[in-house]
């Protein structure tokens, strides 16, 4: 059995240093907080009392997590570039300024809100299905989807289709 007090001591002693190490390399403070906790979760799982480790081991683990985060961001960037290209292709011949504003507005959304848009409108999933994918309740999906629509509304104000006609009931 693992000695929790030893791990708690490791956590208390090095949490701030690991968090700062990660924050200097990841520009998103929420991601830095998540990566810091991931680092300590890995430390807990790999901790063997007979083989103690300290800050250098935690930094190495943090570096690996940061590298994974950069790879994830690169994949996400490639995905959104593809989506933008697809949106522009679909909108060819329509209002290119509105398309540009819409793409910029979608890019400015937090990841979880873009994911809800993607799953709802590109993958054509219901709120219940999106809830399963994202691990949240269907009510939360609707709340977030309505929030996203409100944020995107200014980018669509010049659209020829009234907002109310945009399909939205995906139960």
PDB file of C-alpha atoms in Angstrom:
ATOM      1  CA  UNK A   1       0.000   0.000   0.000  1.00  0.00           C
ATOM      2  CA  UNK A   2       1.173   3.491  -0.860  1.00  0.00           C
ATOM      3  CA  UNK A   3       2.039   5.998   1.806  1.00  0.00           C
ATOM      4  CA  UNK A   4      -0.294   8.927   1.190  1.00  0.00           C
ATOM      5  CA  UNK A   5       1.507  11.234   3.595  1.00  0.00           C
ATOM      6  CA  UNK A   6       4.742  10.907   1.596  1.00  0.00           C
ATOM      7  CA  UNK A   7       2.908  11.766  -1.607  1.00  0.00           C
ATOM      8  CA  UNK A   8       1.062  14.675   0.026  1.00  0.00           C
ATOM      9  CA  UNK A   9       4.461  16.004   1.115  1.00  0.00           C
ATOM     10  CA  UNK A  10       5.789  15.683  -2.455  1.00  0.00           C
ATOM     11  CA  UNK A  11       2.697  17.477  -3.768  1.00  0.00           C
ATOM     12  CA  UNK A  12       2.910  20.321  -1.258  1.00  0.00           C
ATOM     13  CA  UNK A  13       6.626  20.784  -1.765  1.00  0.00           C
ATOM     14  CA  UNK A  14       6.624  20.820  -5.578  1.00  0.00           C
ATOM     15  CA  UNK A  15       3.146  21.810  -6.773  1.00  0.00           C
ATOM     16  CA  UNK A  16       3.956  25.516  -7.239  1.00  0.00           C
ATOM     17  CA  UNK A  17       7.248  24.837  -9.013  1.00  0.00           C
ATOM     18  CA  UNK A  18       5.662  22.316 -11.391  1.00  0.00           C
ATOM     19  CA  UNK A  19       2.705  24.623 -12.069  1.00  0.00           C
ATOM     20  CA  UNK A  20       5.025  27.536 -12.906  1.00  0.00           C
ATOM     21  CA  UNK A  21       7.210  25.281 -15.064  1.00  0.00           C
ATOM     22  CA  UNK A  22       4.158  24.292 -17.083  1.00  0.00           C
ATOM     23  CA  UNK A  23       2.636  27.788 -17.200  1.00  0.00           C
ATOM     24  CA  UNK A  24       5.827  29.171 -18.758  1.00  0.00           C
ATOM     25  CA  UNK A  25       5.473  26.680 -21.594  1.00  0.00           C
ATOM     26  CA  UNK A  26       1.697  26.577 -22.073  1.00  0.00           C
ATOM     27  CA  UNK A  27      -0.062  29.889 -22.665  1.00  0.00           C
ATOM     28  CA  UNK A  28      -3.412  28.692 -21.309  1.00  0.00           C
ATOM     29  CA  UNK A  29      -3.693  28.815 -17.511  1.00  0.00           C
ATOM     30  CA  UNK A  30      -6.589  26.333 -17.453  1.00  0.00           C
ATOM     31  CA  UNK A  31      -4.559  23.862 -19.513  1.00  0.00           C
ATOM     32  CA  UNK A  32      -1.571  24.463 -17.224  1.00  0.00           C
ATOM     33  CA  UNK A  33      -3.686  23.651 -14.176  1.00  0.00           C
ATOM     34  CA  UNK A  34      -4.954  20.452 -15.821  1.00  0.00           C
ATOM     35  CA  UNK A  35      -1.464  19.393 -16.897  1.00  0.00           C
ATOM     36  CA  UNK A  36      -0.109  20.040 -13.409  1.00  0.00           C
ATOM     37  CA  UNK A  37      -2.739  17.797 -11.876  1.00  0.00           C
ATOM     38  CA  UNK A  38      -2.102  15.180 -14.581  1.00  0.00           C
ATOM     39  CA  UNK A  39       1.584  15.273 -13.672  1.00  0.00           C
ATOM     40  CA  UNK A  40       0.840  14.578 -10.017  1.00  0.00           C
ATOM     41  CA  UNK A  41      -1.704  11.901 -10.923  1.00  0.00           C
ATOM     42  CA  UNK A  42       1.009  10.103 -12.889  1.00  0.00           C
ATOM     43  CA  UNK A  43       3.366  10.561  -9.964  1.00  0.00           C
ATOM     44  CA  UNK A  44       0.809   8.979  -7.649  1.00  0.00           C
ATOM     45  CA  UNK A  45       0.267   5.997  -9.956  1.00  0.00           C
ATOM     46  CA  UNK A  46       3.996   5.423 -10.487  1.00  0.00           C
ATOM     47  CA  UNK A  47       5.101   6.165  -6.954  1.00  0.00           C
ATOM     48  CA  UNK A  48       7.023   3.353  -5.338  1.00  0.00           C
ATOM     49  CA  UNK A  49       8.035   4.141  -1.745  1.00  0.00           C
ATOM     50  CA  UNK A  50      11.338   2.288  -2.121  1.00  0.00           C
ATOM     51  CA  UNK A  51      12.247   4.458  -5.150  1.00  0.00           C
ATOM     52  CA  UNK A  52      11.431   8.051  -4.226  1.00  0.00           C
ATOM     53  CA  UNK A  53      11.574  10.740  -6.871  1.00  0.00           C
ATOM     54  CA  UNK A  54      11.496  14.506  -6.717  1.00  0.00           C
ATOM     55  CA  UNK A  55      11.355  17.646  -8.766  1.00  0.00           C
ATOM     56  CA  UNK A  56      13.539  16.504 -11.723  1.00  0.00           C
ATOM     57  CA  UNK A  57      11.265  13.483 -12.273  1.00  0.00           C
ATOM     58  CA  UNK A  58       8.196  15.730 -12.050  1.00  0.00           C
ATOM     59  CA  UNK A  59       9.727  18.169 -14.564  1.00  0.00           C
ATOM     60  CA  UNK A  60      10.458  15.331 -16.994  1.00  0.00           C
ATOM     61  CA  UNK A  61       6.883  14.094 -16.654  1.00  0.00           C
ATOM     62  CA  UNK A  62       5.602  17.652 -17.126  1.00  0.00           C
ATOM     63  CA  UNK A  63       7.724  18.039 -20.284  1.00  0.00           C
ATOM     64  CA  UNK A  64       6.174  14.888 -21.724  1.00  0.00           C
ATOM     65  CA  UNK A  65       2.681  16.160 -20.909  1.00  0.00           C
ATOM     66  CA  UNK A  66       3.481  19.542 -22.481  1.00  0.00           C
ATOM     67  CA  UNK A  67       4.701  17.815 -25.647  1.00  0.00           C
ATOM     68  CA  UNK A  68       1.444  15.862 -25.773  1.00  0.00           C
ATOM     69  CA  UNK A  69      -0.473  19.126 -25.340  1.00  0.00           C
ATOM     70  CA  UNK A  70       1.390  20.728 -28.258  1.00  0.00           C
ATOM     71  CA  UNK A  71       0.650  17.701 -30.444  1.00  0.00           C
ATOM     72  CA  UNK A  72      -3.025  17.900 -29.455  1.00  0.00           C
ATOM     73  CA  UNK A  73      -3.087  21.590 -30.333  1.00  0.00           C
ATOM     74  CA  UNK A  74      -1.439  20.920 -33.693  1.00  0.00           C
ATOM     75  CA  UNK A  75      -4.066  18.254 -34.491  1.00  0.00           C
ATOM     76  CA  UNK A  76      -6.840  20.603 -33.414  1.00  0.00           C
ATOM     77  CA  UNK A  77      -5.417  23.420 -35.532  1.00  0.00           C
ATOM     78  CA  UNK A  78      -5.297  21.101 -38.550  1.00  0.00           C
ATOM     79  CA  UNK A  79      -8.894  20.069 -37.894  1.00  0.00           C
ATOM     80  CA  UNK A  80     -10.103  23.677 -37.694  1.00  0.00           C
ATOM     81  CA  UNK A  81      -8.168  24.597 -40.829  1.00  0.00           C
ATOM     82  CA  UNK A  82      -9.963  21.741 -42.579  1.00  0.00           C
ATOM     83  CA  UNK A  83     -13.331  22.867 -41.200  1.00  0.00           C
ATOM     84  CA  UNK A  84     -12.687  26.452 -42.291  1.00  0.00           C
ATOM     85  CA  UNK A  85     -11.825  25.267 -45.790  1.00  0.00           C
ATOM     86  CA  UNK A  86     -15.011  23.179 -45.848  1.00  0.00           C
ATOM     87  CA  UNK A  87     -17.134  26.134 -44.658  1.00  0.00           C
ATOM     88  CA  UNK A  88     -15.605  28.426 -47.266  1.00  0.00           C
ATOM     89  CA  UNK A  89     -16.213  25.825 -49.991  1.00  0.00           C
ATOM     90  CA  UNK A  90     -19.843  25.436 -48.951  1.00  0.00           C
ATOM     91  CA  UNK A  91     -20.242  29.215 -48.813  1.00  0.00           C
ATOM     92  CA  UNK A  92     -18.663  29.831 -52.240  1.00  0.00           C
ATOM     93  CA  UNK A  93     -20.766  32.381 -54.051  1.00  0.00           C
ATOM     94  CA  UNK A  94     -22.415  33.618 -50.869  1.00  0.00           C
ATOM     95  CA  UNK A  95     -21.402  36.459 -48.602  1.00  0.00           C
ATOM     96  CA  UNK A  96     -17.646  35.907 -48.150  1.00  0.00           C
ATOM     97  CA  UNK A  97     -17.423  38.623 -45.481  1.00  0.00           C
ATOM     98  CA  UNK A  98     -20.076  36.892 -43.377  1.00  0.00           C
ATOM     99  CA  UNK A  99     -18.258  33.563 -43.847  1.00  0.00           C
ATOM    100  CA  UNK A 100     -15.008  35.151 -42.684  1.00  0.00           C
ATOM    101  CA  UNK A 101     -16.721  36.638 -39.613  1.00  0.00           C
ATOM    102  CA  UNK A 102     -18.363  33.305 -38.807  1.00  0.00           C
ATOM    103  CA  UNK A 103     -15.090  31.388 -39.086  1.00  0.00           C
ATOM    104  CA  UNK A 104     -13.344  33.933 -36.844  1.00  0.00           C
ATOM    105  CA  UNK A 105     -16.184  33.791 -34.319  1.00  0.00           C
ATOM    106  CA  UNK A 106     -16.069  29.980 -34.209  1.00  0.00           C
ATOM    107  CA  UNK A 107     -12.283  30.023 -33.799  1.00  0.00           C
ATOM    108  CA  UNK A 108     -12.648  32.374 -30.816  1.00  0.00           C
ATOM    109  CA  UNK A 109     -14.919  29.935 -28.965  1.00  0.00           C
ATOM    110  CA  UNK A 110     -13.529  27.795 -26.147  1.00  0.00           C
ATOM    111  CA  UNK A 111     -12.675  24.222 -27.180  1.00  0.00           C
ATOM    112  CA  UNK A 112     -15.681  22.624 -25.478  1.00  0.00           C
ATOM    113  CA  UNK A 113     -18.087  25.007 -27.236  1.00  0.00           C
ATOM    114  CA  UNK A 114     -16.524  24.377 -30.653  1.00  0.00           C
ATOM    115  CA  UNK A 115     -16.780  20.658 -29.940  1.00  0.00           C
ATOM    116  CA  UNK A 116     -20.517  21.004 -29.263  1.00  0.00           C
ATOM    117  CA  UNK A 117     -20.954  22.845 -32.574  1.00  0.00           C
ATOM    118  CA  UNK A 118     -18.920  20.229 -34.394  1.00  0.00           C
ATOM    119  CA  UNK A 119     -20.819  17.290 -32.921  1.00  0.00           C
ATOM    120  CA  UNK A 120     -24.235  18.928 -33.365  1.00  0.00           C
ATOM    121  CA  UNK A 121     -23.978  20.415 -36.848  1.00  0.00           C
ATOM    122  CA  UNK A 122     -21.196  18.529 -38.631  1.00  0.00           C
ATOM    123  CA  UNK A 123     -21.687  15.107 -37.085  1.00  0.00           C
ATOM    124  CA  UNK A 124     -25.484  15.616 -36.802  1.00  0.00           C
ATOM    125  CA  UNK A 125     -25.736  14.164 -33.285  1.00  0.00           C
ATOM    126  CA  UNK A 126     -28.673  14.775 -30.969  1.00  0.00           C
ATOM    127  CA  UNK A 127     -28.210  16.552 -27.645  1.00  0.00           C
ATOM    128  CA  UNK A 128     -28.406  13.189 -25.877  1.00  0.00           C
ATOM    129  CA  UNK A 129     -25.674  11.775 -28.127  1.00  0.00           C
ATOM    130  CA  UNK A 130     -23.466  14.841 -27.692  1.00  0.00           C
ATOM    131  CA  UNK A 131     -23.949  14.494 -23.927  1.00  0.00           C
ATOM    132  CA  UNK A 132     -22.635  10.920 -24.049  1.00  0.00           C
ATOM    133  CA  UNK A 133     -19.604  11.910 -26.145  1.00  0.00           C
ATOM    134  CA  UNK A 134     -18.695  14.847 -23.911  1.00  0.00           C
ATOM    135  CA  UNK A 135     -19.620  13.253 -20.595  1.00  0.00           C
ATOM    136  CA  UNK A 136     -22.159  15.934 -19.655  1.00  0.00           C
ATOM    137  CA  UNK A 137     -25.938  16.057 -19.316  1.00  0.00           C
ATOM    138  CA  UNK A 138     -28.234  16.765 -22.285  1.00  0.00           C
ATOM    139  CA  UNK A 139     -29.377  19.893 -20.439  1.00  0.00           C
ATOM    140  CA  UNK A 140     -25.781  21.111 -20.329  1.00  0.00           C
ATOM    141  CA  UNK A 141     -25.492  20.474 -24.054  1.00  0.00           C
ATOM    142  CA  UNK A 142     -28.550  22.666 -24.695  1.00  0.00           C
ATOM    143  CA  UNK A 143     -27.268  25.380 -22.368  1.00  0.00           C
ATOM    144  CA  UNK A 144     -23.870  25.455 -24.033  1.00  0.00           C
ATOM    145  CA  UNK A 145     -25.344  25.262 -27.524  1.00  0.00           C
ATOM    146  CA  UNK A 146     -27.618  28.232 -26.786  1.00  0.00           C
ATOM    147  CA  UNK A 147     -24.637  30.136 -25.395  1.00  0.00           C
ATOM    148  CA  UNK A 148     -22.678  29.389 -28.572  1.00  0.00           C
ATOM    149  CA  UNK A 149     -25.555  30.519 -30.788  1.00  0.00           C
ATOM    150  CA  UNK A 150     -25.760  33.781 -28.843  1.00  0.00           C
ATOM    151  CA  UNK A 151     -22.027  34.352 -29.321  1.00  0.00           C
ATOM    152  CA  UNK A 152     -22.222  33.586 -33.039  1.00  0.00           C
ATOM    153  CA  UNK A 153     -25.337  35.656 -33.725  1.00  0.00           C
ATOM    154  CA  UNK A 154     -23.397  38.919 -34.462  1.00  0.00           C
ATOM    155  CA  UNK A 155     -21.344  37.122 -37.130  1.00  0.00           C
ATOM    156  CA  UNK A 156     -24.563  35.957 -38.804  1.00  0.00           C
ATOM    157  CA  UNK A 157     -26.570  39.185 -38.598  1.00  0.00           C
ATOM    158  CA  UNK A 158     -26.095  39.977 -42.285  1.00  0.00           C
ATOM    159  CA  UNK A 159     -27.149  36.489 -43.348  1.00  0.00           C
ATOM    160  CA  UNK A 160     -30.075  36.236 -45.753  1.00  0.00           C
ATOM    161  CA  UNK A 161     -31.751  33.508 -43.663  1.00  0.00           C
ATOM    162  CA  UNK A 162     -33.445  34.774 -40.503  1.00  0.00           C
ATOM    163  CA  UNK A 163     -31.842  33.345 -37.347  1.00  0.00           C
ATOM    164  CA  UNK A 164     -35.051  31.647 -36.307  1.00  0.00           C
ATOM    165  CA  UNK A 165     -34.960  29.472 -39.445  1.00  0.00           C
ATOM    166  CA  UNK A 166     -31.583  27.949 -38.590  1.00  0.00           C
ATOM    167  CA  UNK A 167     -32.252  24.337 -37.538  1.00  0.00           C
ATOM    168  CA  UNK A 168     -31.612  23.862 -33.873  1.00  0.00           C
ATOM    169  CA  UNK A 169     -33.906  21.230 -32.401  1.00  0.00           C
ATOM    170  CA  UNK A 170     -31.715  18.117 -32.366  1.00  0.00           C
ATOM    171  CA  UNK A 171     -33.219  16.100 -29.590  1.00  0.00           C
TER     172      UNK A 171
END
